[in-house]
Each structure stands twice: as C-alpha cells, then as structure tokens.
C-alpha cells in the first residue's frame, strides 16, 4: 500500500476505487487490506459506480450486496439467445424439427405480412404445414453468471418472443422455456398455451413474455424452445413466423 493511502478520508478513497473496473475491485482490491475489503463489500462504492455509469433502478435496495449484484447484472445485461432473427440461417439453433417443408428464413415484411415494430429486425423464421420446432440451451456459467449469484440472488430471467401469422392463412404457435440444473433436471418451466391465429388475421406481430423469479438454487442452464405450423396444411411456408427471441438475466 503506498504511503498516505491509509490516511485518506474514506469518501476520497471510495472515489478513487470507483474508477477501477468492477472485476478488479472484487478479485484484487478486496485483498489489499481490511479497509479496502470493507469498502468493496459495502454499498457506498457500488452506489457511486451505478451513479457514475447511469445505472438506475436499485434505489430501493437497502442491502449492500444487492448494490454490487445490481451493478454487475446491469453491466452484463444482453440477449443470451444467439441468432434470434435468422441473420445466420439456423446457426446456433439445435434440436431442429423440420415438419412439412421445414423451417425457412424470409425477409420482413414477407408475403401477406406486416413490418416488425423495430427497424433493427430484418428477417424472421417461418414454419410449414406440420410442426416445426427449434431450441437453444444457454449455459449461464459460460455467459458469466456465477453459481453463488444464481443460487443466492436468483436474478430475474426474462424471456421474450415475437410471433405473427400471414393474413391469408391460419397458424399455431407455442413457446416452452425450462430452467435446468447441472444434471438438466427441470427446476422451473413456462409453457404457453398453443396460440391459434385465425385465417382472417391482420398479420401483425405479437410479443409474448415470461419472467422467472424466486426459482430456487441450482439453475445452470436455460432451455428455450418455440415452434409452429399452419392450420391449412398448404405446401410451403404458411405457418407461424417467429423472430427477435430473447433471454436476459436482469437485476
């Protein structure tokens, strides 16, 4: 420890520490001395880091540990589903079931379709005349969500998907998401009803979402599966359209 550092007022030391990347604070700075450990484990440092980086929403949290987790979860927040909009064909999607003529990727808005609510989405996956399904398994540890965080804090796991039909065809859509343990036991599950889109629909996109919370310790994987088909059994691709799927871990 450099001479004079220990004599700094705590508020000044907190400001200095707040300039250090969070991972180094936890892995390196905590080990320097008792005072630094207490500051890194306290709320004031993380409240300052949240303020400096514009992360808001934890103001109601009184628990110091929650501030640190809030900071990490806010910084890490991203869509854990890879290739959610078909930009890479069927890359990253496993357990693919190609009923009828199988999955196809089309450009928005597509025949008898509507533009997507976000301009950033350009493509979608479309199903055929028998059930088409596809799945993705997310390894939470590989994505940086450590075991103690998942077991103790149990951050919210938010799942979203978007589906639509064609204006000239009816179709069905389903979503099933499971939280799995190390051994892939199902610890929590969300299954939508089978959504029926009638033949005379307007082709608009609908969002479906579910939030897992207080799901208990042991969650290591998220298994996301969705699918659909048309109700007319027409050759080709008249079934449910899906895009912009997402799984996020949130504070």
Short mmCIF file of C-alpha atoms in Angstrom, two decimals:
data_model
loop_
_atom_site.label_atom_id
_atom_site.label_comp_id
_atom_site.label_asym_id
_atom_site.label_seq_id
_atom_site.Cartn_x
_atom_site.Cartn_y
_atom_site.Cartn_z
CA UNK A 1 0.00 0.00 0.00
CA UNK A 2 1.50 3.33 -0.97
CA UNK A 3 2.33 5.68 1.94
CA UNK A 4 -0.51 8.05 2.71
CA UNK A 5 -3.28 5.94 1.14
CA UNK A 6 -4.38 4.69 4.56
CA UNK A 7 -4.70 8.25 5.84
CA UNK A 8 -7.11 9.35 3.06
CA UNK A 9 -10.65 10.19 4.12
CA UNK A 10 -12.94 7.28 3.28
CA UNK A 11 -15.04 9.35 0.86
CA UNK A 12 -11.93 10.18 -1.17
CA UNK A 13 -10.76 6.58 -1.18
CA UNK A 14 -14.19 5.47 -2.41
CA UNK A 15 -13.92 7.94 -5.31
CA UNK A 16 -10.50 6.53 -6.24
CA UNK A 17 -11.72 2.94 -6.03
CA UNK A 18 -14.81 3.76 -8.11
CA UNK A 19 -12.54 4.46 -11.07
CA UNK A 20 -11.25 0.87 -11.04
CA UNK A 21 -13.02 -1.80 -13.17
CA UNK A 22 -15.52 -3.77 -11.11
CA UNK A 23 -13.98 -7.20 -11.67
CA UNK A 24 -10.60 -5.95 -10.37
CA UNK A 25 -12.30 -4.41 -7.34
CA UNK A 26 -13.74 -7.79 -6.39
CA UNK A 27 -10.80 -10.01 -7.34
CA UNK A 28 -7.82 -7.76 -6.47
CA UNK A 29 -8.68 -4.70 -4.38
CA UNK A 30 -10.65 -6.66 -1.76
CA UNK A 31 -7.41 -8.50 -0.90
CA UNK A 32 -5.29 -5.38 -0.26
CA UNK A 33 -6.30 -4.70 3.33
CA UNK A 34 -9.25 -4.84 5.73
CA UNK A 35 -10.32 -1.27 4.95
CA UNK A 36 -10.40 -1.88 1.19
CA UNK A 37 -12.27 -5.16 1.68
CA UNK A 38 -14.92 -3.39 3.75
CA UNK A 39 -15.30 -0.65 1.14
CA UNK A 40 -15.61 -3.14 -1.75
CA UNK A 41 -18.16 -5.13 0.25
CA UNK A 42 -20.08 -2.00 1.24
CA UNK A 43 -22.90 -0.22 -0.56
CA UNK A 44 -21.37 3.28 -0.93
CA UNK A 45 -18.78 2.32 -3.56
CA UNK A 46 -21.32 0.49 -5.75
CA UNK A 47 -23.92 3.24 -5.38
CA UNK A 48 -21.28 5.69 -6.67
CA UNK A 49 -20.33 3.37 -9.57
CA UNK A 50 -24.01 3.00 -10.50
CA UNK A 51 -24.48 6.79 -10.40
CA UNK A 52 -21.34 7.43 -12.47
CA UNK A 53 -22.43 4.99 -15.16
CA UNK A 54 -26.10 5.95 -15.22
CA UNK A 55 -27.39 2.64 -13.86
CA UNK A 56 -30.65 3.33 -12.06
CA UNK A 57 -33.39 1.24 -10.56
CA UNK A 58 -31.78 -0.15 -7.42
CA UNK A 59 -32.56 2.92 -5.30
CA UNK A 60 -34.98 0.87 -3.21
CA UNK A 61 -32.32 -1.71 -2.35
CA UNK A 62 -31.03 -1.34 1.18
CA UNK A 63 -28.80 -4.38 1.15
CA UNK A 64 -25.18 -3.60 0.24
CA UNK A 65 -24.68 -6.94 -1.50
CA UNK A 66 -27.64 -6.18 -3.76
CA UNK A 67 -25.98 -2.98 -4.98
CA UNK A 68 -22.90 -4.90 -6.08
CA UNK A 69 -25.03 -7.53 -7.84
CA UNK A 70 -27.23 -4.83 -9.35
CA UNK A 71 -24.11 -3.22 -10.83
CA UNK A 72 -22.80 -6.47 -12.32
CA UNK A 73 -26.19 -7.61 -13.65
CA UNK A 74 -26.89 -4.22 -15.21
CA UNK A 75 -23.50 -4.13 -16.93
CA UNK A 76 -23.76 -7.70 -18.21
CA UNK A 77 -27.34 -7.48 -19.45
CA UNK A 78 -27.58 -8.72 -23.03
CA UNK A 79 -29.64 -11.10 -25.11
CA UNK A 80 -28.30 -14.61 -24.42
CA UNK A 81 -30.10 -16.08 -27.46
CA UNK A 82 -27.73 -16.28 -30.41
CA UNK A 83 -29.03 -15.60 -33.94
CA UNK A 84 -32.51 -14.51 -32.73
CA UNK A 85 -33.68 -13.14 -36.11
CA UNK A 86 -32.35 -15.63 -38.66
CA UNK A 87 -29.47 -13.47 -39.87
CA UNK A 88 -27.25 -16.59 -39.70
CA UNK A 89 -29.76 -19.06 -41.15
CA UNK A 90 -30.39 -21.75 -38.47
CA UNK A 91 -26.93 -21.36 -36.86
CA UNK A 92 -26.95 -21.86 -33.03
CA UNK A 93 -30.42 -23.48 -33.05
CA UNK A 94 -30.43 -27.15 -32.04
CA UNK A 95 -32.95 -29.98 -31.79
CA UNK A 96 -34.47 -28.64 -35.00
CA UNK A 97 -37.69 -30.35 -36.05
CA UNK A 98 -38.46 -29.71 -39.72
CA UNK A 99 -42.09 -30.73 -40.17
CA UNK A 100 -43.67 -30.32 -43.62
CA UNK A 101 -41.23 -28.39 -45.78
CA UNK A 102 -39.24 -27.38 -42.66
CA UNK A 103 -38.05 -24.04 -41.37
CA UNK A 104 -37.32 -21.20 -43.77
CA UNK A 105 -35.89 -17.69 -43.24
CA UNK A 106 -37.65 -14.80 -45.01
CA UNK A 107 -37.17 -11.04 -45.26
CA UNK A 108 -39.61 -8.75 -43.45
CA UNK A 109 -42.43 -7.97 -44.02
CA UNK A 110 -42.88 -11.09 -46.18
CA UNK A 111 -45.92 -12.05 -48.27
CA UNK A 112 -49.20 -11.00 -46.62
CA UNK A 113 -47.19 -9.84 -43.59
CA UNK A 114 -46.52 -6.69 -41.59
CA UNK A 115 -43.34 -4.80 -40.74
CA UNK A 116 -41.81 -5.58 -37.35
CA UNK A 117 -42.13 -2.90 -34.59
CA UNK A 118 -38.33 -2.44 -34.51
CA UNK A 119 -36.38 -1.30 -37.56
CA UNK A 120 -33.37 -3.31 -36.36
CA UNK A 121 -35.09 -6.60 -37.19
CA UNK A 122 -34.90 -7.58 -40.88
CA UNK A 123 -35.71 -11.30 -41.03
CA UNK A 124 -37.85 -13.96 -39.41
CA UNK A 125 -38.13 -17.75 -39.25
CA UNK A 126 -41.28 -19.28 -40.75
CA UNK A 127 -42.88 -22.71 -40.17
CA UNK A 128 -44.56 -25.12 -42.56
CA UNK A 129 -47.63 -27.41 -42.72
CA UNK A 130 -46.52 -29.75 -39.93
CA UNK A 131 -44.93 -28.80 -36.59
CA UNK A 132 -41.57 -27.07 -36.89
CA UNK A 133 -39.66 -26.60 -33.63
CA UNK A 134 -36.21 -25.39 -32.66
CA UNK A 135 -34.40 -24.92 -29.37
CA UNK A 136 -31.38 -23.25 -27.79
CA UNK A 137 -29.72 -24.13 -24.49
CA UNK A 138 -27.95 -21.28 -22.69
CA UNK A 139 -25.06 -22.14 -20.34
CA UNK A 140 -25.32 -19.46 -17.64
CA UNK A 141 -21.83 -20.05 -16.22
CA UNK A 142 -20.26 -19.76 -19.67
CA UNK A 143 -22.10 -16.43 -20.03
CA UNK A 144 -20.53 -15.19 -16.77
CA UNK A 145 -23.33 -15.74 -14.27
CA UNK A 146 -21.53 -17.44 -11.39
CA UNK A 147 -23.09 -20.13 -9.20
CA UNK A 148 -23.42 -18.11 -6.00
CA UNK A 149 -25.17 -15.32 -7.88
CA UNK A 150 -27.71 -17.73 -9.40
CA UNK A 151 -28.23 -19.62 -6.13
CA UNK A 152 -28.40 -16.72 -3.66
CA UNK A 153 -29.51 -13.61 -5.56
CA UNK A 154 -31.61 -15.58 -8.07
CA UNK A 155 -31.77 -12.68 -10.55
CA UNK A 156 -34.82 -12.39 -12.77
CA UNK A 157 -34.66 -14.40 -16.00
CA UNK A 158 -36.81 -12.65 -18.59
CA UNK A 159 -37.91 -14.50 -21.73
CA UNK A 160 -39.44 -12.81 -24.77
CA UNK A 161 -40.51 -13.97 -28.21
CA UNK A 162 -42.42 -12.46 -31.13
CA UNK A 163 -44.81 -14.32 -33.43
CA UNK A 164 -47.10 -13.48 -36.34
CA UNK A 165 -49.23 -15.15 -38.99
CA UNK A 166 -49.87 -14.40 -42.66
CA UNK A 167 -53.09 -12.57 -43.48
CA UNK A 168 -54.10 -15.36 -45.87
CA UNK A 169 -53.54 -18.36 -43.56
CA UNK A 170 -54.26 -19.54 -40.03
CA UNK A 171 -51.50 -20.97 -37.86
CA UNK A 172 -50.44 -22.25 -34.44
CA UNK A 173 -47.57 -21.12 -32.19
CA UNK A 174 -46.03 -22.47 -28.96
CA UNK A 175 -43.26 -21.39 -26.56
CA UNK A 176 -41.69 -23.55 -23.85
CA UNK A 177 -38.81 -22.41 -21.60
CA UNK A 178 -37.18 -24.51 -18.87
CA UNK A 179 -34.65 -23.66 -16.17
CA UNK A 180 -32.32 -26.63 -15.78
CA UNK A 181 -29.90 -27.84 -13.12
CA UNK A 182 -26.34 -29.11 -13.59
CA UNK A 183 -27.82 -32.55 -14.45
CA UNK A 184 -30.51 -30.94 -16.64
CA UNK A 185 -33.34 -31.59 -14.21
CA UNK A 186 -36.21 -29.14 -14.75
CA UNK A 187 -36.32 -26.67 -11.82
CA UNK A 188 -38.89 -24.30 -13.34
CA UNK A 189 -40.89 -24.26 -16.56
CA UNK A 190 -43.05 -21.88 -18.56
CA UNK A 191 -45.22 -23.29 -21.33
CA UNK A 192 -47.51 -21.04 -23.32
CA UNK A 193 -50.87 -22.31 -24.43
CA UNK A 194 -51.00 -23.29 -28.09
CA UNK A 195 -51.78 -19.90 -29.62
CA UNK A 196 -54.21 -20.12 -32.56
CA UNK A 197 -54.06 -17.32 -35.13
CA UNK A 198 -57.23 -17.37 -37.29
CA UNK A 199 -57.22 -17.31 -41.11
CA UNK A 200 -58.52 -13.76 -41.31
CA UNK A 201 -55.81 -12.27 -39.04
CA UNK A 202 -54.15 -8.91 -39.79
CA UNK A 203 -50.57 -10.25 -39.95
CA UNK A 204 -49.39 -8.12 -37.01
CA UNK A 205 -46.58 -9.13 -34.65
CA UNK A 206 -47.37 -10.11 -31.05
CA UNK A 207 -44.90 -10.24 -28.16
CA UNK A 208 -45.09 -12.99 -25.57
CA UNK A 209 -43.01 -12.78 -22.38
CA UNK A 210 -42.45 -14.50 -19.06
CA UNK A 211 -40.30 -13.61 -16.04
CA UNK A 212 -38.81 -16.32 -13.81
CA UNK A 213 -38.06 -15.20 -10.24
CA UNK A 214 -37.55 -16.92 -6.85
CA UNK A 215 -36.88 -20.17 -8.73
CA UNK A 216 -34.62 -21.66 -6.06
CA UNK A 217 -30.90 -22.60 -6.12
CA UNK A 218 -29.22 -24.80 -8.71
CA UNK A 219 -30.17 -23.19 -12.03
CA UNK A 220 -27.28 -23.56 -14.54
CA UNK A 221 -28.99 -23.68 -17.97
CA UNK A 222 -31.97 -22.11 -19.74
CA UNK A 223 -33.62 -24.16 -22.49
CA UNK A 224 -35.66 -22.05 -24.93
CA UNK A 225 -37.91 -23.80 -27.46
CA UNK A 226 -40.55 -22.48 -29.81
CA UNK A 227 -42.38 -23.60 -32.90
CA UNK A 228 -45.47 -23.54 -35.04
CA UNK A 229 -47.30 -24.71 -38.13
CA UNK A 230 -50.11 -23.60 -40.43
CA UNK A 231 -53.69 -24.86 -39.96
CA UNK A 232 -54.48 -25.30 -43.67
CA UNK A 233 -51.79 -27.90 -44.46
CA UNK A 234 -50.69 -25.94 -47.52
CA UNK A 235 -47.40 -26.96 -49.09
CA UNK A 236 -44.72 -24.31 -48.47
CA UNK A 237 -44.41 -21.82 -45.63
CA UNK A 238 -47.77 -20.55 -44.40
CA UNK A 239 -47.23 -21.30 -40.69
CA UNK A 240 -46.34 -19.13 -37.71
CA UNK A 241 -43.49 -16.65 -38.12
CA UNK A 242 -41.09 -16.03 -35.21
CA UNK A 243 -38.25 -13.56 -34.63
CA UNK A 244 -36.42 -11.43 -32.05
CA UNK A 245 -36.37 -14.14 -29.38
CA UNK A 246 -34.55 -13.13 -26.20
CA UNK A 247 -33.44 -14.39 -22.80
CA UNK A 248 -31.95 -11.82 -20.42
CA UNK A 249 -30.74 -12.06 -16.80
CA UNK A 250 -31.82 -8.85 -15.07
CA UNK A 251 -31.30 -7.21 -11.65
#
